[in-house]
Amino acid sequence: MTDVTVPLQTAGSVEIQTLALISSSGQFINLTDYMAEINFFEDMFSPFMGGTITIVDSRNLLKELPIVGDEYIVAKIKTPSTNSFISKMFRVFSVTDREIVRDLNTQTYNLHFISKEAVLDSLKPLYKSFSGKISDVAQKIFDDYLSNFRTVTAIKDSLEINSEKSKLVVFPETQNDVKFVSPGWTPFKCINWLASKAIPKEGKACNYLFFESNKNFYFLNVEKIFDVNYKTNALNLGTYYYKVNSVKENQDINEKMFIAEDFQVIRTTDHLTNYSNGYLANRLITLDVINKKYEFHDYDHVTKFKEYAHSQGESSIPIFASDTLRNPVTKIRFYPIHPGLHTIPNNINEKMPTIFGNRMSNLQELSNLKITINVPGRTDAEVGAMLYFSFPDVSPKSEQDVSKTNEDKYYSGFYIVTAVRHKINNFKHTMTLELVKDALSNK
């Protein structure tokens, strides 16, 4: 189908250009007539995408093709008025919840699918050595063992493999080096391990994550997202509003796209937990196995907070008090080091005192304030993006300020999108966004 930009008719309208199943025998089936609903799941803390598709089947495709849980699903979906697609190929791995819904000719069932790269990953344990800059090693492992053709195009009754391959976006590059031997780890596990040892070339927070969105795979530093969004606004999806009973029939479609239909608080700061989980303070004990010496490395996030970029930009203030209780001995880890064992500079083995406490606190900070909102879907949204959420101030208002539109100071602000559920049928696309912010604003 030719990509033509058409106007947006309703908030959450969707254009399904391709939704097809390729059977293990090579047969091609258009699923748009069989689909009741398809869900795509993406998460910053998961290395791959997955989903489910609910099929209403009156042809008994399970038997005819057959569908055995070893098929491919090809999807190309867009939001009208945009040129941004969810365009990927997935591997079916399971068929569940089969039911007869009426007479004996119609049944429903769920096909569970996952990214092709996840299947490749499970089949490629690595037994080899790697060395070099961490970001370069992560890129090489992905390119050599995981990168694969992203999708196919249906041409009449045949399929044509597209030249575009899945790619890893590194953002930003790292400054430290690594030399290690993979003991049978899969490529995903190797890259995740590299993320846990990475120090950014730009910035200070060691909070790299490796994950897949509906656009690309990413090896990125969360602090860098905050910094770029504050300085350029380039990663901002826009401002979303929560207004009870605010959607009107004659309201502008673009305005409706940014109205949160539902709002739920998933987690707020649990200070009792933070006193003991290493977020506020922690200790690393390193043992020099060559010289038989050990050292204590205490990390205090309360005093280090302002050294990092945060979600609210320069106005960021911590959710904890400046004199909050903390004790580094509540969270202790041990790590052996081997000075001089590796000849490469900036080797991670000797950088762990810089990485450990820094990474633990900055990642745990991403769970202090978490909410979800349901909004009209858009195919240009992905995990790792930012948005501003405006939640109304529900405190009593005097007659003098009744006309003001005040915001709640705690729940309003910039958030990073850490997870997305895309829920799509033939007529509508909705998203459930999991949002996190690591700081409040002094404004």
PDB file of N, CA, C and O in Angstrom, residues 99-136:
ATOM      1  N   GLU A  99     -11.706 -20.988  22.579  1.00  0.00           N
ATOM      2  CA  GLU A  99     -13.086 -21.181  23.009  1.00  0.00           C
ATOM      3  C   GLU A  99     -14.033 -21.180  21.811  1.00  0.00           C
ATOM      4  O   GLU A  99     -13.784 -20.482  20.818  1.00  0.00           O
ATOM      5  N   ILE A 100     -15.104 -21.933  21.915  1.00  0.00           N
ATOM      6  CA  ILE A 100     -16.188 -21.872  20.936  1.00  0.00           C
ATOM      7  C   ILE A 100     -17.143 -20.785  21.409  1.00  0.00           C
ATOM      8  O   ILE A 100     -17.651 -20.846  22.532  1.00  0.00           O
ATOM      9  N   VAL A 101     -17.403 -19.792  20.556  1.00  0.00           N
ATOM     10  CA  VAL A 101     -18.220 -18.658  21.006  1.00  0.00           C
ATOM     11  C   VAL A 101     -19.652 -18.727  20.502  1.00  0.00           C
ATOM     12  O   VAL A 101     -20.555 -18.187  21.118  1.00  0.00           O
ATOM     13  N   ARG A 102     -19.892 -19.333  19.356  1.00  0.00           N
ATOM     14  CA  ARG A 102     -21.271 -19.549  18.891  1.00  0.00           C
ATOM     15  C   ARG A 102     -21.273 -20.693  17.877  1.00  0.00           C
ATOM     16  O   ARG A 102     -20.321 -20.854  17.114  1.00  0.00           O
ATOM     17  N   ASP A 103     -22.370 -21.464  17.896  1.00  0.00           N
ATOM     18  CA  ASP A 103     -22.510 -22.695  17.119  1.00  0.00           C
ATOM     19  C   ASP A 103     -21.229 -23.521  17.188  1.00  0.00           C
ATOM     20  O   ASP A 103     -20.493 -23.469  18.157  1.00  0.00           O
ATOM     21  N   LEU A 104     -20.902 -24.247  16.168  1.00  0.00           N
ATOM     22  CA  LEU A 104     -19.678 -25.054  16.178  1.00  0.00           C
ATOM     23  C   LEU A 104     -18.704 -24.600  15.108  1.00  0.00           C
ATOM     24  O   LEU A 104     -17.752 -25.313  14.785  1.00  0.00           O
ATOM     25  N   ASN A 105     -18.927 -23.409  14.547  1.00  0.00           N
ATOM     26  CA  ASN A 105     -18.107 -22.952  13.430  1.00  0.00           C
ATOM     27  C   ASN A 105     -17.228 -21.745  13.753  1.00  0.00           C
ATOM     28  O   ASN A 105     -16.392 -21.372  12.944  1.00  0.00           O
ATOM     29  N   THR A 106     -17.439 -21.123  14.892  1.00  0.00           N
ATOM     30  CA  THR A 106     -16.684 -19.926  15.247  1.00  0.00           C
ATOM     31  C   THR A 106     -15.977 -20.132  16.578  1.00  0.00           C
ATOM     32  O   THR A 106     -16.591 -20.588  17.551  1.00  0.00           O
ATOM     33  N   GLN A 107     -14.722 -19.797  16.611  1.00  0.00           N
ATOM     34  CA  GLN A 107     -13.937 -19.925  17.834  1.00  0.00           C
ATOM     35  C   GLN A 107     -13.051 -18.705  18.005  1.00  0.00           C
ATOM     36  O   GLN A 107     -12.773 -17.974  17.052  1.00  0.00           O
ATOM     37  N   THR A 108     -12.629 -18.473  19.215  1.00  0.00           N
ATOM     38  CA  THR A 108     -11.687 -17.395  19.511  1.00  0.00           C
ATOM     39  C   THR A 108     -10.464 -17.990  20.200  1.00  0.00           C
ATOM     40  O   THR A 108     -10.562 -19.014  20.893  1.00  0.00           O
ATOM     41  N   TYR A 109      -9.336 -17.364  19.998  1.00  0.00           N
ATOM     42  CA  TYR A 109      -8.115 -17.774  20.683  1.00  0.00           C
ATOM     43  C   TYR A 109      -7.117 -16.625  20.616  1.00  0.00           C
ATOM     44  O   TYR A 109      -7.287 -15.667  19.843  1.00  0.00           O
ATOM     45  N   ASN A 110      -6.117 -16.693  21.440  1.00  0.00           N
ATOM     46  CA  ASN A 110      -5.072 -15.665  21.507  1.00  0.00           C
ATOM     47  C   ASN A 110      -3.765 -16.211  20.965  1.00  0.00           C
ATOM     48  O   ASN A 110      -3.325 -17.303  21.351  1.00  0.00           O
ATOM     49  N   LEU A 111      -3.162 -15.446  20.066  1.00  0.00           N
ATOM     50  CA  LEU A 111      -1.810 -15.744  19.606  1.00  0.00           C
ATOM     51  C   LEU A 111      -0.846 -14.859  20.383  1.00  0.00           C
ATOM     52  O   LEU A 111      -0.992 -13.631  20.391  1.00  0.00           O
ATOM     53  N   HIS A 112       0.120 -15.455  21.036  1.00  0.00           N
ATOM     54  CA  HIS A 112       1.130 -14.708  21.783  1.00  0.00           C
ATOM     55  C   HIS A 112       2.385 -14.607  20.920  1.00  0.00           C
ATOM     56  O   HIS A 112       2.866 -15.615  20.400  1.00  0.00           O
ATOM     57  N   PHE A 113       2.904 -13.395  20.800  1.00  0.00           N
ATOM     58  CA  PHE A 113       4.061 -13.204  19.924  1.00  0.00           C
ATOM     59  C   PHE A 113       5.132 -12.373  20.613  1.00  0.00           C
ATOM     60  O   PHE A 113       4.883 -11.701  21.622  1.00  0.00           O
ATOM     61  N   ILE A 114       6.317 -12.428  20.045  1.00  0.00           N
ATOM     62  CA  ILE A 114       7.466 -11.728  20.607  1.00  0.00           C
ATOM     63  C   ILE A 114       8.386 -11.331  19.452  1.00  0.00           C
ATOM     64  O   ILE A 114       8.280 -11.866  18.343  1.00  0.00           O
ATOM     65  N   SER A 115       9.282 -10.408  19.688  1.00  0.00           N
ATOM     66  CA  SER A 115      10.199  -9.959  18.645  1.00  0.00           C
ATOM     67  C   SER A 115      11.031 -11.116  18.108  1.00  0.00           C
ATOM     68  O   SER A 115      11.433 -12.010  18.857  1.00  0.00           O
ATOM     69  N   LYS A 116      11.297 -11.090  16.805  1.00  0.00           N
ATOM     70  CA  LYS A 116      12.139 -12.117  16.197  1.00  0.00           C
ATOM     71  C   LYS A 116      13.492 -12.208  16.885  1.00  0.00           C
ATOM     72  O   LYS A 116      14.057 -13.290  17.051  1.00  0.00           O
ATOM     73  N   GLU A 117      14.009 -11.053  17.283  1.00  0.00           N
ATOM     74  CA  GLU A 117      15.343 -11.018  17.896  1.00  0.00           C
ATOM     75  C   GLU A 117      15.375 -11.781  19.217  1.00  0.00           C
ATOM     76  O   GLU A 117      16.417 -12.321  19.603  1.00  0.00           O
ATOM     77  N   ALA A 118      14.247 -11.824  19.918  1.00  0.00           N
ATOM     78  CA  ALA A 118      14.208 -12.567  21.177  1.00  0.00           C
ATOM     79  C   ALA A 118      14.349 -14.062  20.932  1.00  0.00           C
ATOM     80  O   ALA A 118      14.994 -14.777  21.716  1.00  0.00           O
ATOM     81  N   VAL A 119      13.763 -14.547  19.840  1.00  0.00           N
ATOM     82  CA  VAL A 119      13.894 -15.959  19.493  1.00  0.00           C
ATOM     83  C   VAL A 119      15.329 -16.263  19.062  1.00  0.00           C
ATOM     84  O   VAL A 119      15.924 -17.266  19.475  1.00  0.00           O
ATOM     85  N   LEU A 120      15.907 -15.383  18.239  1.00  0.00           N
ATOM     86  CA  LEU A 120      17.300 -15.560  17.832  1.00  0.00           C
ATOM     87  C   LEU A 120      18.212 -15.586  19.051  1.00  0.00           C
ATOM     88  O   LEU A 120      19.157 -16.377  19.133  1.00  0.00           O
ATOM     89  N   ASP A 121      17.920 -14.701  20.006  1.00  0.00           N
ATOM     90  CA  ASP A 121      18.745 -14.597  21.208  1.00  0.00           C
ATOM     91  C   ASP A 121      18.777 -15.916  21.977  1.00  0.00           C
ATOM     92  O   ASP A 121      19.841 -16.344  22.445  1.00  0.00           O
ATOM     93  N   SER A 122      17.624 -16.555  22.120  1.00  0.00           N
ATOM     94  CA  SER A 122      17.557 -17.791  22.903  1.00  0.00           C
ATOM     95  C   SER A 122      18.326 -18.937  22.260  1.00  0.00           C
ATOM     96  O   SER A 122      18.646 -19.925  22.926  1.00  0.00           O
ATOM     97  N   LEU A 123      18.653 -18.800  20.970  1.00  0.00           N
ATOM     98  CA  LEU A 123      19.333 -19.869  20.243  1.00  0.00           C
ATOM     99  C   LEU A 123      20.821 -19.594  20.036  1.00  0.00           C
ATOM    100  O   LEU A 123      21.491 -20.345  19.324  1.00  0.00           O
ATOM    101  N   LYS A 124      21.337 -18.512  20.634  1.00  0.00           N
ATOM    102  CA  LYS A 124      22.724 -18.127  20.361  1.00  0.00           C
ATOM    103  C   LYS A 124      23.524 -17.865  21.627  1.00  0.00           C
ATOM    104  O   LYS A 124      23.929 -16.733  21.896  1.00  0.00           O
ATOM    105  N   PRO A 125      23.772 -18.882  22.442  1.00  0.00           N
ATOM    106  CA  PRO A 125      24.686 -18.669  23.569  1.00  0.00           C
ATOM    107  C   PRO A 125      26.084 -18.357  23.048  1.00  0.00           C
ATOM    108  O   PRO A 125      26.539 -18.969  22.067  1.00  0.00           O
ATOM    109  N   LEU A 126      26.762 -17.416  23.678  1.00  0.00           N
ATOM    110  CA  LEU A 126      28.071 -16.972  23.208  1.00  0.00           C
ATOM    111  C   LEU A 126      29.176 -17.492  24.115  1.00  0.00           C
ATOM    112  O   LEU A 126      29.115 -17.312  25.342  1.00  0.00           O
ATOM    113  N   TYR A 127      30.176 -18.089  23.507  1.00  0.00           N
ATOM    114  CA  TYR A 127      31.361 -18.546  24.224  1.00  0.00           C
ATOM    115  C   TYR A 127      32.571 -17.910  23.542  1.00  0.00           C
ATOM    116  O   TYR A 127      33.283 -18.559  22.777  1.00  0.00           O
ATOM    117  N   LYS A 128      32.779 -16.655  23.806  1.00  0.00           N
ATOM    118  CA  LYS A 128      33.908 -15.970  23.182  1.00  0.00           C
ATOM    119  C   LYS A 128      34.244 -14.711  23.965  1.00  0.00           C
ATOM    120  O   LYS A 128      33.482 -14.271  24.834  1.00  0.00           O
ATOM    121  N   SER A 129      35.384 -14.119  23.654  1.00  0.00           N
ATOM    122  CA  SER A 129      35.841 -12.930  24.357  1.00  0.00           C
ATOM    123  C   SER A 129      35.483 -11.672  23.577  1.00  0.00           C
ATOM    124  O   SER A 129      35.368 -11.695  22.352  1.00  0.00           O
ATOM    125  N   PHE A 130      35.325 -10.579  24.311  1.00  0.00           N
ATOM    126  CA  PHE A 130      35.049  -9.271  23.739  1.00  0.00           C
ATOM    127  C   PHE A 130      35.898  -8.242  24.463  1.00  0.00           C
ATOM    128  O   PHE A 130      36.160  -8.362  25.663  1.00  0.00           O
ATOM    129  N   SER A 131      36.305  -7.217  23.725  1.00  0.00           N
ATOM    130  CA  SER A 131      37.065  -6.142  24.362  1.00  0.00           C
ATOM    131  C   SER A 131      36.875  -4.856  23.576  1.00  0.00           C
ATOM    132  O   SER A 131      36.579  -4.871  22.370  1.00  0.00           O
ATOM    133  N   GLY A 132      37.043  -3.725  24.293  1.00  0.00           N
ATOM    134  CA  GLY A 132      36.907  -2.411  23.670  1.00  0.00           C
ATOM    135  C   GLY A 132      36.002  -1.515  24.481  1.00  0.00           C
ATOM    136  O   GLY A 132      35.618  -1.836  25.618  1.00  0.00           O
ATOM    137  N   LYS A 133      35.662  -0.372  23.924  1.00  0.00           N
ATOM    138  CA  LYS A 133      34.743   0.553  24.581  1.00  0.00           C
ATOM    139  C   LYS A 133      33.386  -0.124  24.723  1.00  0.00           C
ATOM    140  O   LYS A 133      32.904  -0.790  23.808  1.00  0.00           O
ATOM    141  N   ILE A 134      32.748   0.044  25.877  1.00  0.00           N
ATOM    142  CA  ILE A 134      31.516  -0.690  26.168  1.00  0.00           C
ATOM    143  C   ILE A 134      30.452  -0.455  25.104  1.00  0.00           C
ATOM    144  O   ILE A 134      29.804  -1.395  24.634  1.00  0.00           O
ATOM    145  N   SER A 135      30.239   0.791  24.715  1.00  0.00           N
ATOM    146  CA  SER A 135      29.195   1.072  23.718  1.00  0.00           C
ATOM    147  C   SER A 135      29.528   0.421  22.375  1.00  0.00           C
ATOM    148  O   SER A 135      28.619  -0.043  21.659  1.00  0.00           O
ATOM    149  N   ASP A 136      30.808   0.354  22.027  1.00  0.00           N
ATOM    150  CA  ASP A 136      31.208  -0.304  20.776  1.00  0.00           C
ATOM    151  C   ASP A 136      30.989  -1.812  20.843  1.00  0.00           C
ATOM    152  O   ASP A 136      30.565  -2.435  19.861  1.00  0.00           O
TER     153      ASP A 136
END
